[in-house]
Coordinates of C-alpha atoms in Angstrom, one line a residue:
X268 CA -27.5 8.0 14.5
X269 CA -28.0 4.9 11.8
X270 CA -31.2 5.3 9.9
X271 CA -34.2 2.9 11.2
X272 CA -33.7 0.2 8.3
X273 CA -30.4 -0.9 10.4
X274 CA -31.9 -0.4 14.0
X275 CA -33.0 -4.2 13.8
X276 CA -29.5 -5.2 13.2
X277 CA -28.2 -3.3 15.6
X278 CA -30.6 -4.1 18.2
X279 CA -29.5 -8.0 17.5
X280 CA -25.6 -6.9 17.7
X281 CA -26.3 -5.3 21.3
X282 CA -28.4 -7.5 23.0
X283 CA -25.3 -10.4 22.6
X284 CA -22.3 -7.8 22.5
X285 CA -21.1 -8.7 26.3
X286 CA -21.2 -12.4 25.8
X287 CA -19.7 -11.6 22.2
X288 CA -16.7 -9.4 24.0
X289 CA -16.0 -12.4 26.3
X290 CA -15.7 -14.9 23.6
X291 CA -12.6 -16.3 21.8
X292 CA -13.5 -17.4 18.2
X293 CA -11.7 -20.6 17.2
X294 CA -8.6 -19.7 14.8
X295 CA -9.2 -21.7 11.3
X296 CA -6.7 -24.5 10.2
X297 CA -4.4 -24.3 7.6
X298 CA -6.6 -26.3 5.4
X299 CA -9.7 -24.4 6.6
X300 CA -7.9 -21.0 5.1
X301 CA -6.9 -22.3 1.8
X302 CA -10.1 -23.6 0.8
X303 CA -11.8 -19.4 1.9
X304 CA -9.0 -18.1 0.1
X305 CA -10.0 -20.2 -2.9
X306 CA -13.5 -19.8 -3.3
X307 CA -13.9 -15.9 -2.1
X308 CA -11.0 -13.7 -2.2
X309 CA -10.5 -11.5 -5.0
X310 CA -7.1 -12.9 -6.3
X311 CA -8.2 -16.2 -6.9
X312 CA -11.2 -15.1 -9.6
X313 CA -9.8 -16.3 -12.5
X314 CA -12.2 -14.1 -14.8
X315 CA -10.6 -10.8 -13.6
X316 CA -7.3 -11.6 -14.1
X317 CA -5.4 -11.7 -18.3
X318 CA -1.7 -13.2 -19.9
X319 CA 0.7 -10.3 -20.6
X320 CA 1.5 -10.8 -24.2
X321 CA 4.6 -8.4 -24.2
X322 CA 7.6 -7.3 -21.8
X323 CA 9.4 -9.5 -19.1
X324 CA 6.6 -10.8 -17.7
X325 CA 5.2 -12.0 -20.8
X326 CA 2.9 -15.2 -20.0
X327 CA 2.2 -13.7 -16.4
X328 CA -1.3 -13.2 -14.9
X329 CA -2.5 -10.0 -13.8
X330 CA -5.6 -8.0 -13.4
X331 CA -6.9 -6.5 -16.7
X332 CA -6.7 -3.0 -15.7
X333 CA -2.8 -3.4 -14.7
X334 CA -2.7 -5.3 -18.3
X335 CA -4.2 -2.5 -20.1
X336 CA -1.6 0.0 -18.8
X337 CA 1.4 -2.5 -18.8
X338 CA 0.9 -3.3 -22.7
X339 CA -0.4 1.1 -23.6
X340 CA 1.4 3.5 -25.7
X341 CA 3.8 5.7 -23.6
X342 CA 3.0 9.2 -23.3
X343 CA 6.4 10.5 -24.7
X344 CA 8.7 9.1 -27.2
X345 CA 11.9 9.8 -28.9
X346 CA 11.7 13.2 -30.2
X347 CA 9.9 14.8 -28.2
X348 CA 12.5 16.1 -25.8
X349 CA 16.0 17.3 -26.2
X350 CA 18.4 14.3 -24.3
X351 CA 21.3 16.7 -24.9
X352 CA 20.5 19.0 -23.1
X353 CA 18.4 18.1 -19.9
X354 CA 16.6 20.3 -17.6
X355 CA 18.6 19.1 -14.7
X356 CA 21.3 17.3 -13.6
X357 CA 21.7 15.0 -10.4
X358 CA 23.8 12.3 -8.1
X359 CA 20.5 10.2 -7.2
X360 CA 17.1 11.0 -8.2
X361 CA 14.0 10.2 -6.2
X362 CA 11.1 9.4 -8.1
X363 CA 8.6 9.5 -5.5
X364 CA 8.2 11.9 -2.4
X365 CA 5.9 9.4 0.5
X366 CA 7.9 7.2 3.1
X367 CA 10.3 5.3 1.1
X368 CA 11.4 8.3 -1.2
X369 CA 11.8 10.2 1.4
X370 CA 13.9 8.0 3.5
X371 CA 15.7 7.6 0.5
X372 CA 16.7 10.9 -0.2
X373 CA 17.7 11.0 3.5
X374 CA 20.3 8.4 3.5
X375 CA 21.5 9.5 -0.4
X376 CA 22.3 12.5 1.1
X377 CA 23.8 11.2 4.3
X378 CA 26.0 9.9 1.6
X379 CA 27.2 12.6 0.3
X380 CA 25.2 12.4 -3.3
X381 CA 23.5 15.5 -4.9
X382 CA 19.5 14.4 -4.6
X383 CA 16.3 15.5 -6.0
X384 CA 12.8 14.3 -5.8
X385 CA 10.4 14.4 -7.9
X386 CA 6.9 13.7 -6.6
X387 CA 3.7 13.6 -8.7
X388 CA 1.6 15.4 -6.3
X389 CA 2.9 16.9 -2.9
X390 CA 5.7 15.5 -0.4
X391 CA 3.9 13.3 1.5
X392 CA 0.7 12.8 -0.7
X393 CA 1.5 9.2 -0.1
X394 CA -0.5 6.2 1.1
X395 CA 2.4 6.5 3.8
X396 CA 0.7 9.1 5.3
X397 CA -2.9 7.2 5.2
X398 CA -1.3 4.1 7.1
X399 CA -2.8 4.4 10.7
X400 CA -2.4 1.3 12.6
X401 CA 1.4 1.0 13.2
X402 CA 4.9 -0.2 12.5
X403 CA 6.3 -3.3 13.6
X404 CA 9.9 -4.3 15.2
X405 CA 10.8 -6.9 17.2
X406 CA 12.5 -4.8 20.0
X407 CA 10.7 -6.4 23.2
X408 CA 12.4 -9.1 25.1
X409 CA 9.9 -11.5 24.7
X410 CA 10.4 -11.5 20.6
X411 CA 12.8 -11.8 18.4
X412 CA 13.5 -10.7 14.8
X413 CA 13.5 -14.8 14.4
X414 CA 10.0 -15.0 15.5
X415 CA 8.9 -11.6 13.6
X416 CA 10.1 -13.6 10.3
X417 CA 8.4 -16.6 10.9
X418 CA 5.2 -14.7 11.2
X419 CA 5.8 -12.4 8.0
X420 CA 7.2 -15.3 5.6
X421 CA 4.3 -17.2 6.9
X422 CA 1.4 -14.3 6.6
X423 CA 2.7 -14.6 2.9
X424 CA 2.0 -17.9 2.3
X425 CA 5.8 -18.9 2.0
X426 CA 6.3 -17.1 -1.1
X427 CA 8.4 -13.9 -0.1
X428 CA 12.1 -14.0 -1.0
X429 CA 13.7 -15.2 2.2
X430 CA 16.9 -12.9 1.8
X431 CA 14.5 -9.6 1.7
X432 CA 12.1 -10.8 4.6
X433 CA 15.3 -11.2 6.6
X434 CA 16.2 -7.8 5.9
X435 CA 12.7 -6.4 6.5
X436 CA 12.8 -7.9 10.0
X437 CA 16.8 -7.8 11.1
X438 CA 16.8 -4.2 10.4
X439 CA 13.5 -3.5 11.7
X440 CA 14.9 -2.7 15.6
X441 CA 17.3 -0.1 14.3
X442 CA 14.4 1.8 12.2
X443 CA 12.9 1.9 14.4
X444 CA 14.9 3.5 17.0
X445 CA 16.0 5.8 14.0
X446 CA 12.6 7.3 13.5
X447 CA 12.4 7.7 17.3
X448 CA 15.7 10.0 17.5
X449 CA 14.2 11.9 14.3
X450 CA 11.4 12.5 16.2
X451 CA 8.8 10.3 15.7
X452 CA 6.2 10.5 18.7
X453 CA 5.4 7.1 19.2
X454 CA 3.3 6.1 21.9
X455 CA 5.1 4.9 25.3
X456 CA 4.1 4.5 29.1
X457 CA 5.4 7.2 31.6
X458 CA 8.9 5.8 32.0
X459 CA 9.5 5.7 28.3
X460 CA 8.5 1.9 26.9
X461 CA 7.1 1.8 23.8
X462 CA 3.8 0.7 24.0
X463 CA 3.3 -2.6 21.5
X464 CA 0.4 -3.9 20.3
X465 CA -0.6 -7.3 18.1
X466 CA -1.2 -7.2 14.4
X467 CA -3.6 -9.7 12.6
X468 CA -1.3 -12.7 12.1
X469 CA 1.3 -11.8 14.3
X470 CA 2.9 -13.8 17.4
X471 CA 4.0 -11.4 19.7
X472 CA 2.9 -7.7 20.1
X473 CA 5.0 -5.6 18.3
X474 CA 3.0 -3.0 16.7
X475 CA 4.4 0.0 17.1
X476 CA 1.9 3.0 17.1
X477 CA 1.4 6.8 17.4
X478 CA -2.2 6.6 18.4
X479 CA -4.4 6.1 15.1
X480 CA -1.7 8.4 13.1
X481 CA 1.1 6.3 13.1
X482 CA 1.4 7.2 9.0
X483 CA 1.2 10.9 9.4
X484 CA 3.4 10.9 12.2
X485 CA 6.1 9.1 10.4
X486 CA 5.8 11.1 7.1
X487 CA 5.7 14.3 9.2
X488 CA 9.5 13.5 10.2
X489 CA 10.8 12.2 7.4
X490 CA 9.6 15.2 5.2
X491 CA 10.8 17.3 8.3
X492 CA 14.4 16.1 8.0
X493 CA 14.4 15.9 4.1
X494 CA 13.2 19.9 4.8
X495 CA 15.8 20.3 6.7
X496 CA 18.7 18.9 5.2
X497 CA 17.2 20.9 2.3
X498 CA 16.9 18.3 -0.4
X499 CA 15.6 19.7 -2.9
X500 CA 11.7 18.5 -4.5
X501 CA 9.5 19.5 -7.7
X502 CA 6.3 18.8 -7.0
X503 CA 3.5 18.4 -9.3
X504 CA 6.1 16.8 -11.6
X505 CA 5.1 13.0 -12.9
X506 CA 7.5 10.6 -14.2
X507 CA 6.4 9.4 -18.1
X508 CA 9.5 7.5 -18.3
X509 CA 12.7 6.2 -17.1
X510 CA 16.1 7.8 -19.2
X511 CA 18.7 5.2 -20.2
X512 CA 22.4 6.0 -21.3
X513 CA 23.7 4.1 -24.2
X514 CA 24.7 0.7 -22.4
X515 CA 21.2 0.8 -20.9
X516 CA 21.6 1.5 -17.6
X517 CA 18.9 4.2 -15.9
X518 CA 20.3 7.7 -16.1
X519 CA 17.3 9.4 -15.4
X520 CA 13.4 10.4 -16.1
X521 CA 11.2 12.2 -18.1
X522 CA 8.6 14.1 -16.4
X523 CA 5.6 15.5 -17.1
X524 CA 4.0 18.8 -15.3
X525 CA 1.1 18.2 -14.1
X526 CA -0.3 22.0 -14.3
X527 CA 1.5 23.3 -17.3
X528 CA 2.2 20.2 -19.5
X529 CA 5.7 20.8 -19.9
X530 CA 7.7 17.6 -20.0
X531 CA 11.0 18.2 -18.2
X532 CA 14.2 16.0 -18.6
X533 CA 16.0 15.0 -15.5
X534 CA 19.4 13.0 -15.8
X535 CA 20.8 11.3 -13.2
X536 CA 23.7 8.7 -11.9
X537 CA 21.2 6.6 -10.2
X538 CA 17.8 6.3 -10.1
X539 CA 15.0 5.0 -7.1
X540 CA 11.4 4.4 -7.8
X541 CA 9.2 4.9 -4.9
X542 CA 6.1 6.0 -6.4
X543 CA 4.0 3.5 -4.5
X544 CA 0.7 1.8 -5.0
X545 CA -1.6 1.0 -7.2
X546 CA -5.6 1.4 -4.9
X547 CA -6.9 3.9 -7.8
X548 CA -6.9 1.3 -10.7
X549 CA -10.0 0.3 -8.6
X550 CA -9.4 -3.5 -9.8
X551 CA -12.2 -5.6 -10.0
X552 CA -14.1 -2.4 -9.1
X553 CA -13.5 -2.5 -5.4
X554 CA -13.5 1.0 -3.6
X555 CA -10.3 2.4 -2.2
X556 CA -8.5 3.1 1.1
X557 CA -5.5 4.6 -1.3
X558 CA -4.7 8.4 -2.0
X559 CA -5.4 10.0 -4.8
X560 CA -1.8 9.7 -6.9
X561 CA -1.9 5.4 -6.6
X562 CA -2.2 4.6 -9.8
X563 CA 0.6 2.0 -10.6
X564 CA 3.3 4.4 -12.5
X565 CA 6.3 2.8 -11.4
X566 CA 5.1 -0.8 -12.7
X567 CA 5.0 0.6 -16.0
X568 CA 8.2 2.9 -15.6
X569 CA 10.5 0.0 -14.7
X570 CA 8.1 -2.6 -16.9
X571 CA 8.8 -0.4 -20.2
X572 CA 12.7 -0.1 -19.4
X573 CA 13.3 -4.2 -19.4
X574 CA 12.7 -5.0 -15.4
X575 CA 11.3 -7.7 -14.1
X576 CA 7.9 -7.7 -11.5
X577 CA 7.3 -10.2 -9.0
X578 CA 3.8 -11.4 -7.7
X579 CA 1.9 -8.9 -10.3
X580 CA -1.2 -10.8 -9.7
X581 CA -1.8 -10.6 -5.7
X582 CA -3.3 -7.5 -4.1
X583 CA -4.2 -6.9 -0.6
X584 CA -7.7 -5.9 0.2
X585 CA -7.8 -4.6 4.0
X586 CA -11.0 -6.3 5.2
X587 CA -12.4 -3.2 7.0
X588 CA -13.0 -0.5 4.4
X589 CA -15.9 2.1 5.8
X590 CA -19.1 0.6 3.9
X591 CA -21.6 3.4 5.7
X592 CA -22.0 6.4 5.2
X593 CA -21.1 6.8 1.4
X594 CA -19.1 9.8 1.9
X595 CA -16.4 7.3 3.5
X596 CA -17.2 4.4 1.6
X597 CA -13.6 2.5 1.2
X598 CA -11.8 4.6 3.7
X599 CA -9.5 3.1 6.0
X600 CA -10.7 1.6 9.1
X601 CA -7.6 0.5 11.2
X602 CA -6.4 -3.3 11.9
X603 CA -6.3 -1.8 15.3
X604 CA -10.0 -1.5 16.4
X605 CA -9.5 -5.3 15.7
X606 CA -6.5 -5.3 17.9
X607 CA -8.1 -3.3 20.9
X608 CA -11.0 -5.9 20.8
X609 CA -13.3 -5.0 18.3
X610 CA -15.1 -7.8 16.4
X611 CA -16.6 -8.9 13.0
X612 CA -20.5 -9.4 13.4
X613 CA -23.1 -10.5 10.5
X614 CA -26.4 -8.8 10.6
X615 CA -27.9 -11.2 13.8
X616 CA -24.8 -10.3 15.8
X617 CA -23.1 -13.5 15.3
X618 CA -19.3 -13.3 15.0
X619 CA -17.6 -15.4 12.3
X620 CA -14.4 -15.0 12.1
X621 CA -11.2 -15.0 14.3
X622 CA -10.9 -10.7 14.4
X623 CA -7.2 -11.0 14.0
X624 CA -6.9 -13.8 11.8
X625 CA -4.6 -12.7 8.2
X626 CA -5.7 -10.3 6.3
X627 CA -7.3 -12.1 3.1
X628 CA -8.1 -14.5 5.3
X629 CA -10.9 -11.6 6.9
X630 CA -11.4 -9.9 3.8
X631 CA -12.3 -13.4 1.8
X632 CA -14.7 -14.2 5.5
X633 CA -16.5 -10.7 4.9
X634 CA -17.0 -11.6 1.3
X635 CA -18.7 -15.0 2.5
X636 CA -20.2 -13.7 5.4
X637 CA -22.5 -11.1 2.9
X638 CA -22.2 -13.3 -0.2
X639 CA -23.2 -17.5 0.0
X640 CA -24.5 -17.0 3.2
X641 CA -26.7 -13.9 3.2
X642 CA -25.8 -12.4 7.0
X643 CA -24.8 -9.4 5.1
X644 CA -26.5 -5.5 6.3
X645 CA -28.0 -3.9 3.0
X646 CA -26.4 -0.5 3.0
X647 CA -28.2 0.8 0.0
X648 CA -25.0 0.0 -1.9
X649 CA -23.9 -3.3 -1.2
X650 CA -23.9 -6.1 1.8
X651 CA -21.6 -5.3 4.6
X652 CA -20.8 -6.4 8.2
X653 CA -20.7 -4.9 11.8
X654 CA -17.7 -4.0 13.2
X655 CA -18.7 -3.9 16.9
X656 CA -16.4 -1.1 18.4
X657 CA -18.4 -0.6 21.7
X658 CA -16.3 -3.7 22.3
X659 CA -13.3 -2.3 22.8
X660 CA -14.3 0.1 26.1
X661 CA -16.0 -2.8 27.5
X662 CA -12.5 -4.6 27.3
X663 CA -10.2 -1.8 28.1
X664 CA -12.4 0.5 30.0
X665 CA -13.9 4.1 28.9
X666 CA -12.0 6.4 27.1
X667 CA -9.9 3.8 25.5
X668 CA -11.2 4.5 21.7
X669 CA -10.7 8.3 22.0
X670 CA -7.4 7.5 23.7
X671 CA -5.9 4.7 21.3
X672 CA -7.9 5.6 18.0
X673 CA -9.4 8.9 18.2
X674 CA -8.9 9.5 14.1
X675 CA -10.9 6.7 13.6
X676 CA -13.4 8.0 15.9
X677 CA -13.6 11.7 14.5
X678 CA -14.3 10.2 10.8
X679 CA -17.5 8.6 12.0
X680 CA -18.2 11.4 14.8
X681 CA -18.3 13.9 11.6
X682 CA -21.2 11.5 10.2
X683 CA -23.3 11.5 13.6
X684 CA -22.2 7.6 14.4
X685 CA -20.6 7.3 17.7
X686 CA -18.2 4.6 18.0
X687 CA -18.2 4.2 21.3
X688 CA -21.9 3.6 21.9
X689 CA -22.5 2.1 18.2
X690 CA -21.0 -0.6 15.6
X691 CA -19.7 0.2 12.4
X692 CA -20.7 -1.0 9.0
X693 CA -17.0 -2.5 7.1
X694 CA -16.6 -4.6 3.8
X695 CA -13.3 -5.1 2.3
X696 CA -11.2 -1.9 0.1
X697 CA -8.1 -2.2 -2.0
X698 CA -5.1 -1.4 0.1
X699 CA -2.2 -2.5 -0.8
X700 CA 0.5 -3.8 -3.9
X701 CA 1.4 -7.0 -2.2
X702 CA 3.6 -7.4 -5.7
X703 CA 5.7 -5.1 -7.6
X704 CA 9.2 -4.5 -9.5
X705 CA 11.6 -6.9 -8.0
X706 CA 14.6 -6.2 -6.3
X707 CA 17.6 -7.9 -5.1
X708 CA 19.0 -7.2 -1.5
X709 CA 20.7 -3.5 -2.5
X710 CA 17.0 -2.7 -4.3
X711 CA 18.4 -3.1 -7.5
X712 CA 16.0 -3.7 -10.3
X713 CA 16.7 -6.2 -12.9
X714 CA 17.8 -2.6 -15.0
X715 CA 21.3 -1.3 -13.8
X716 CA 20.8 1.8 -11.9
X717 CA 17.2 1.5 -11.6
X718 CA 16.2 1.1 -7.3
X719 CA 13.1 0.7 -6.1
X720 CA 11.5 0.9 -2.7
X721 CA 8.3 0.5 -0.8
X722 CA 5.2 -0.6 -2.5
X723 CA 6.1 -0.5 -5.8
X724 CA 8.6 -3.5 -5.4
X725 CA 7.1 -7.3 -5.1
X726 CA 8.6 -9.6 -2.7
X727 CA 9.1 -8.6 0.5
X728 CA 5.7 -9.3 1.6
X729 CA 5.0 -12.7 -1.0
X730 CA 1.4 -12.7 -1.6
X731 CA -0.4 -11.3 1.5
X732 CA 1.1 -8.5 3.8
X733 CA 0.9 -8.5 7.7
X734 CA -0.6 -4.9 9.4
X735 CA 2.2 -2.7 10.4
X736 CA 5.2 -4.3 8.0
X737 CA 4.3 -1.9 5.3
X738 CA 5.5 1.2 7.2
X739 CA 8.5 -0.9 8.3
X740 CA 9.1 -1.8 4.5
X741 CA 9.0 2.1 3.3
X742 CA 11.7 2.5 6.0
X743 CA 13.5 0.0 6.1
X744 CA 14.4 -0.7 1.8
X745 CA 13.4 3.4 1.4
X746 CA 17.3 3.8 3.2
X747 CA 18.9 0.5 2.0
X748 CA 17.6 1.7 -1.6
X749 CA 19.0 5.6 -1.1
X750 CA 22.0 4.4 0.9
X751 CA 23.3 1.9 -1.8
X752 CA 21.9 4.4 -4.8
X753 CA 23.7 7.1 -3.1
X754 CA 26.9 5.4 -2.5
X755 CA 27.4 4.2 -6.1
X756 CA 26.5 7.6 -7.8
X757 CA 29.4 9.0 -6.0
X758 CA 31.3 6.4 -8.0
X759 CA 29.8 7.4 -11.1
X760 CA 30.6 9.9 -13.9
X761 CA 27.8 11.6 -15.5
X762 CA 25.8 9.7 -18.4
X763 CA 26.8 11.8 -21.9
X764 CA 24.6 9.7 -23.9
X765 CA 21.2 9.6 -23.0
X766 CA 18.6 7.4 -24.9
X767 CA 14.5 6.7 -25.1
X768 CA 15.3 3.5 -27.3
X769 CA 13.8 1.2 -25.1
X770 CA 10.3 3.3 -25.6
X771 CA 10.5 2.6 -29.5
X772 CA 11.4 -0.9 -29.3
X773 CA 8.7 -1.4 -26.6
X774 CA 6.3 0.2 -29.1
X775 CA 7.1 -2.3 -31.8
X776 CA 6.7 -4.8 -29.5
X777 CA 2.9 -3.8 -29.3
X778 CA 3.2 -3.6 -33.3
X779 CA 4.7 -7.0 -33.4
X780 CA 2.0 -8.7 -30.9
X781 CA -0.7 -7.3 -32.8
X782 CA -2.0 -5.0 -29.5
X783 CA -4.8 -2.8 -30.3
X784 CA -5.3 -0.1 -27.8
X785 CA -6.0 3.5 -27.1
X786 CA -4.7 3.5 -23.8
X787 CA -1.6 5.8 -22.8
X788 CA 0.0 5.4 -19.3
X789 CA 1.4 5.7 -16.9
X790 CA -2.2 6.6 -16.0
X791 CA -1.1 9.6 -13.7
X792 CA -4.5 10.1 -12.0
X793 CA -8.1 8.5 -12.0
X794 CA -10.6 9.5 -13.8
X795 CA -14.0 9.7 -12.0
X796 CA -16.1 10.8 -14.9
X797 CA -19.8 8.9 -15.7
X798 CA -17.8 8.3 -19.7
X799 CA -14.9 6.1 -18.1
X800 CA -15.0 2.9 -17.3
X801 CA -12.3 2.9 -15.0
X802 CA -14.3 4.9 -12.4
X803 CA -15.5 3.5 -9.6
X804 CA -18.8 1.2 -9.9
X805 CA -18.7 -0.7 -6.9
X806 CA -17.1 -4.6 -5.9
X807 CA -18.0 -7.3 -8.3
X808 CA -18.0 -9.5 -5.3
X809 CA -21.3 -9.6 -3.0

């Protein structure tokens, strides 16, 4: 039960919440979402945003807290471990162990490479397994892998490289049914069908689901299958820094143990970076729907060894972050209680926005909605909006939210709000990398050796990601990455001379640009303590 300060609100929200379920709100124009995007979302506030002075990307725009650990002192340098003699040897090593390191490690395997991952945390502490609403493919006769790119290079704002969308989509039906024979439990009617749903932004549905655990169910498998194949992993085990051999092509990583401290030297044939996003920088102080590991390592790993980013400066922010009750404030409330009918509401129960319009195009409404034109609800912590889920039973019938999204229902069930019978208070969370290290079509970095996958490349999605292509991108470049790493390490002979060179000449580089800092990174974890002022202090934006 809300406390009485919302009960007005609420009271507003119910007495128009039929007429509200039986209403289609006008989609914007083209024009109309350019000029929201400009004025309210959190990409286009020039103040938050600094040059790189240094590196590849030198002259680019991104958020200070990415600049501040893109332009640090490394946490290791020459010296301090033995090259000649490393810790362990490997075909392919997997520097990441969510979705797309663990597909990897699948299909470097399949082809016959010696693998190891190393995962900062545990296999599967990933935002892989916090994805909930689904996983598109165009697999229904109605839709077409055509039509699937046309809404994802779109949803982007035309800015994705055309040759990866057209991977991300072509290859989508095949993953699809490749996750199915693993075992993947995806929801389907009683002869079989796979049950589709729509996506904000998308033309046809084709969201994929496994009820409100679509994530967890996927990451389930994979780390299943890499179990079973018995691939081995070190967990607990952060990379500080990629290994080069003496023509500068990866050959490895240094790794630091997160419970004793011990750095430990890994060389390798090929490497894949799949260590995911970046939620736990907090930029621009928003809370989080990320787990707790997201905190941009393999920017800085590939950014200190001489590759390239793409799109640095664009981050998705999901529009429906939990905003009440604190103890979920930024979690993840899925695209799909949109998608099953739910709508946006300010505090007099008016609904503003299209509910499956793009997703900065919601988030950047929201921020309107509670900003310039006061219909926010004052949760004691900053403006929000409802989210009026009783909607969706009144569409599809009783039982439906338990039925479609029952994880979404227990997280607000365990704080005495029931979904079913009352709204829920959202405002936007950080979500998602749409940018990253870029690749070419085998996931190549611009360093030799050096493959990336998942959310830690930039480019597949340009600057603004549809629901549900996420999962499909962890699958889909996670096995063209391991698959293309695996086949050329078989190729390979083992590196003999292994180098941290790159680490002193990018410390010069600070030297040289005059760069005064303190900060060390990759950052490795957040730090919630009242003393740093990277812990969370709530959006800037209200």
């Amino acid at each position: 039960m809300y406390p009485e300060k919302f009960q007005e609100s609420i009271r507003k929200v119910e007495a128009v919440r039929a007429a509200n379920a039986a209403m289609e709100p006008p989609r914007m124009t083209a024009d109309e979402k350019d000029e929201l995007l400009r004025k309210y979302h959190p990409d286009y506030r020039e103040s938050e945003f600094e040059n790189l002075i240094i590196g590849e990307n030198k002259g680019d725009k991104v958020p200070h807290e990415l600049a501040a650990m893109l332009q640090a002192h490394s946490r290791v340098h020459e010296g301090d471990v033995d090259l000649s003699n490393p810790d362990y040897d490997t075909d392919v090593l997997i520097i990441g162990g969510g979705g797309a390191g663990c597909s990897a490690a699948i299909e470097a395997d399949e082809a016959g490479a010696k693998v190891l991952i190393c995962t900062k945390l545990r296999p599967g502490d990933a935002n892989t397994m916090m994805a909930e609403g689904g996983i598109q493919a165009a697999d229904k006769e109605n839709d077409s892998p055509a039509q699937h790119f046309l809404d994802a290079y779109g949803g982007g704002h035309f800015a994705a490289k055309r040759e990866l969308v057209y991977k991300l989509v072509t290859e989508a039906p095949e993953d699809i049914k490749w996750l199915n024979e693993l075992g993947v439990e995806f929801d389907k009617t009683d002869d079989g069908t796979m049950i589709t749903t729509h996506g904000g932004g998308t033309s046809r549905k084709r969201m994929h689901a496994a009820r409100d655990y679509t994530g967890m169910e996927i990451m389930r498998t994979l780390r299943d299958e890499v179990l079973n194949r018995k691939i081995p992993i070190m967990d607990f085990t952060a990379a500080v820094e990629i290994i080069k051999d003496e023509n500068g092509r990866a050959a490895g990583a240094v790794f630091l143990n997160m419970e004793t401290d011990e750095l430990i030297t890994v060389r390798a044939k090929t490497v894949v970076l799949a260590t995911g996003g970046a939620g736990r920088m907090h930029y621009q102080g928003f809370p989080t729907s990320n787990h707790y590991g997201a905190t941009a390592d393999g920017l800085v790993l590939a950014y200190r060894a001489g590759a390239k980013l793409l799109y640095e400066d664009t981050l998705q922010y999901h529009p429906t972050g939990a905003a009440f009750p604190e103890q979920i404030f930024g979690a993840l409330v899925t695209e799909k209680v949109r998608s099953l009918g739910a709508k946006l509401v300010n505090c007099d129960g008016t609904v503003f926005v299209h509910p499956l319009e793009t997703r900065d195009v919601e988030a950047a409404a929201i921020i309107r909605e509670t900003g310039d034109r006061g219909k926010g609800v004052d949760t004691g912590h900053g403006k929000a909006v409802w989210l009026d889920s009783p909607m969706i039973e009144i569409v599809n019938g009783p039982g439906t939210i338990m039925k479609r999204i029952p994880a979404m229902y227990r997280m607000f069930a365990k704080r005495g709000i029931d979904m079913t019978k009352e709204p829920i208070l959202v405002y936007p969370t950080l979500h998602y990398q749409n940018g990253g290290v870029e690749i070419n079509t085998d996931c190549m970095t611009g360093v030799e050796n050096l493959y990336a996958a998942g959310e830690v490349t930039g480019g597949v999605h340009g600057r603004n990601r549809l629901m549900g292509n996420s999962l499909l991108d962890v699958i889909v470049f996670g096995r063209d990455a391991g698959r293309a790493a695996g086949q050329k390490a078989v190729t390979l002979k083992t590196p003999e001379k292994l180098t941290l060179s790159h680490v002193s000449a990018f410390e010069d580089e600070i030297k040289k640009a005059g760069i005064e800092t303190d900060k060390v990174s990759p950052k490795l974890l957040p730090n919630y303590l009242r003393n740093d002022m990277t812990r969370y202090d709530g959006p800037k934006i209200q």
